[in-house]
């Protein structure tokens, strides 16, 4: 079987895998990083969003083989030294989740959004940027609030960018 | 997904050599269309030739009066390219409206054009801007490239290398989105170059992207929303599906065309 190597949450990892292995399968089944979820078969829900070389990707729609040498950050890579990332903290504070299934993808998409759009996003921007993430519980309202809050907190917390 | 062998050539030439040698091989660009299709077992290539490391297929260049975009340039890169934003802002705009951020971080212009989804955005820009699709074998004018639903003039194993867009004097894209999928229910790209106006409609036609000749003639006579006064669009030959019927699409074509012209003039 072909071999692939990449860096996941700062650790060098490699595996002998079937070429068909999607990144999300590699993360969940080989590396046992089950924080990244799979919510659909159509690349639409965004539960599987991770960062690859610094930008958001749907890990259900990319082959692990395509990411030889890449730098991957998953939801497990955000908290540092037992302390939640400001965006994670903001979801907790603002009740930005109910069942939590969409949350890992929401948070990864949110951090990517802040990296591109800065820490002062208005509601319209956040909603527009969330187009690739579906939540069946919350009605989005508190997710949008959480992201606005988390974005502001990322600007003051020096640790925010450390995971990338 | 059915099994396949995986190849990752470093150049376009190696990619086309490989595709000629391996039977039933397919190019893999961003995978945003191909991988979901393979997951549903609607496509089952025996080999995938991943273009993601072919650096010679990537990038945006200003060449005389044209912008030339490599096939593997991602939607995100086109949307944020300084050259595109300055010379054809409508094209940067369009790229920024495709799907969602994660899709734009991976999907490519070459993949979108090769796929020719009847609701995809890029084909309308190629037609209205009178672009040329440059393959490893030849140069194909956009008018001859988009043949039908998911059908193009590409031959077996032919690779899109880059796409050349002549810079218009005015252009704009307006998209009426399906709120769930973000694809166009109707998308209209208008462009004016010299005294000639070109219009291309995506999402609406039962044969895929097309140019509405009467609207082009009206806008060539007067490039202003008022130039369309009194005109309507026939519903015949337009799609009816769960999202919208043909009459509604016909109506939207006029609305989106007027909006696009107004937007082009405002720039
Ligand atoms: C959730 C979601 C929403 C989307 N929304 C939109 C939208 O609003 N508008 C829109 O236009 N699109 C949309 N798309 C499609 C997206 O733009 C894709 O990126 C695009 O259609 C295919 O590009 P790709 O690079 O991913 O190609 P791939 O999926 O890798 O390939 C597509 C096809 O093209 C062939 N191919 C790829 N590159 C070449 C080449 N250089 N030469 C010859 N053949 C080639 C492949 O063999 C394959 O058959 C969406 C996709 C998703 C998943
Ligand atoms: S699992 Fe739904 S988009 Fe990836
Ligand atoms: S919290 Fe349940 S899907 Fe979003």
mmCIF file of N, CA and C and ligand atoms in Angstrom, chain A residues 97-103 135-138, ligand 3:
data_model
loop_
_atom_site.group_PDB
_atom_site.id
_atom_site.type_symbol
_atom_site.label_atom_id
_atom_site.label_comp_id
_atom_site.label_asym_id
_atom_site.label_seq_id
_atom_site.Cartn_x
_atom_site.Cartn_y
_atom_site.Cartn_z
ATOM 1 N N UNK A 97 -23.588 25.872 20.889
ATOM 2 C CA UNK A 97 -23.805 24.494 20.446
ATOM 3 C C UNK A 97 -24.913 23.863 21.263
ATOM 4 N N UNK A 98 -25.551 22.874 20.630
ATOM 5 C CA UNK A 98 -26.510 22.070 21.384
ATOM 6 C C UNK A 98 -26.026 20.626 21.388
ATOM 7 N N UNK A 99 -26.232 19.895 20.292
ATOM 8 C CA UNK A 99 -25.739 18.508 20.307
ATOM 9 C C UNK A 99 -24.227 18.456 20.139
ATOM 10 N N UNK A 100 -23.654 19.477 19.502
ATOM 11 C CA UNK A 100 -22.204 19.534 19.360
ATOM 12 C C UNK A 100 -21.650 18.848 18.124
ATOM 13 N N UNK A 101 -22.519 18.246 17.310
ATOM 14 C CA UNK A 101 -21.984 17.492 16.175
ATOM 15 C C UNK A 101 -21.290 18.397 15.154
ATOM 16 N N UNK A 102 -21.856 19.558 14.920
ATOM 17 C CA UNK A 102 -21.286 20.462 13.911
ATOM 18 C C UNK A 102 -20.132 21.287 14.470
ATOM 19 N N UNK A 103 -19.979 21.265 15.801
ATOM 20 C CA UNK A 103 -19.108 22.236 16.478
ATOM 21 C C UNK A 103 -17.630 22.200 16.057
ATOM 22 N N UNK A 135 -25.757 23.508 10.666
ATOM 23 C CA UNK A 135 -26.101 23.093 12.024
ATOM 24 C C UNK A 135 -27.588 22.794 12.047
ATOM 25 N N UNK A 136 -27.966 21.622 12.586
ATOM 26 C CA UNK A 136 -29.397 21.313 12.577
ATOM 27 C C UNK A 136 -30.038 21.643 13.914
ATOM 28 N N UNK A 137 -29.261 22.136 14.875
ATOM 29 C CA UNK A 137 -29.832 22.377 16.205
ATOM 30 C C UNK A 137 -30.055 23.849 16.527
ATOM 31 N N UNK A 138 -29.021 24.657 16.391
ATOM 32 C CA UNK A 138 -29.015 25.947 17.087
ATOM 33 C C UNK A 138 -29.793 27.065 16.402
HETATM 34 S S1 LIG C 3 -25.219 21.825 17.562
HETATM 35 FE FE1 LIG C 3 -26.224 20.079 16.795
HETATM 36 S S2 LIG C 3 -25.733 20.218 14.666
HETATM 37 FE FE2 LIG C 3 -25.009 22.077 15.423
#
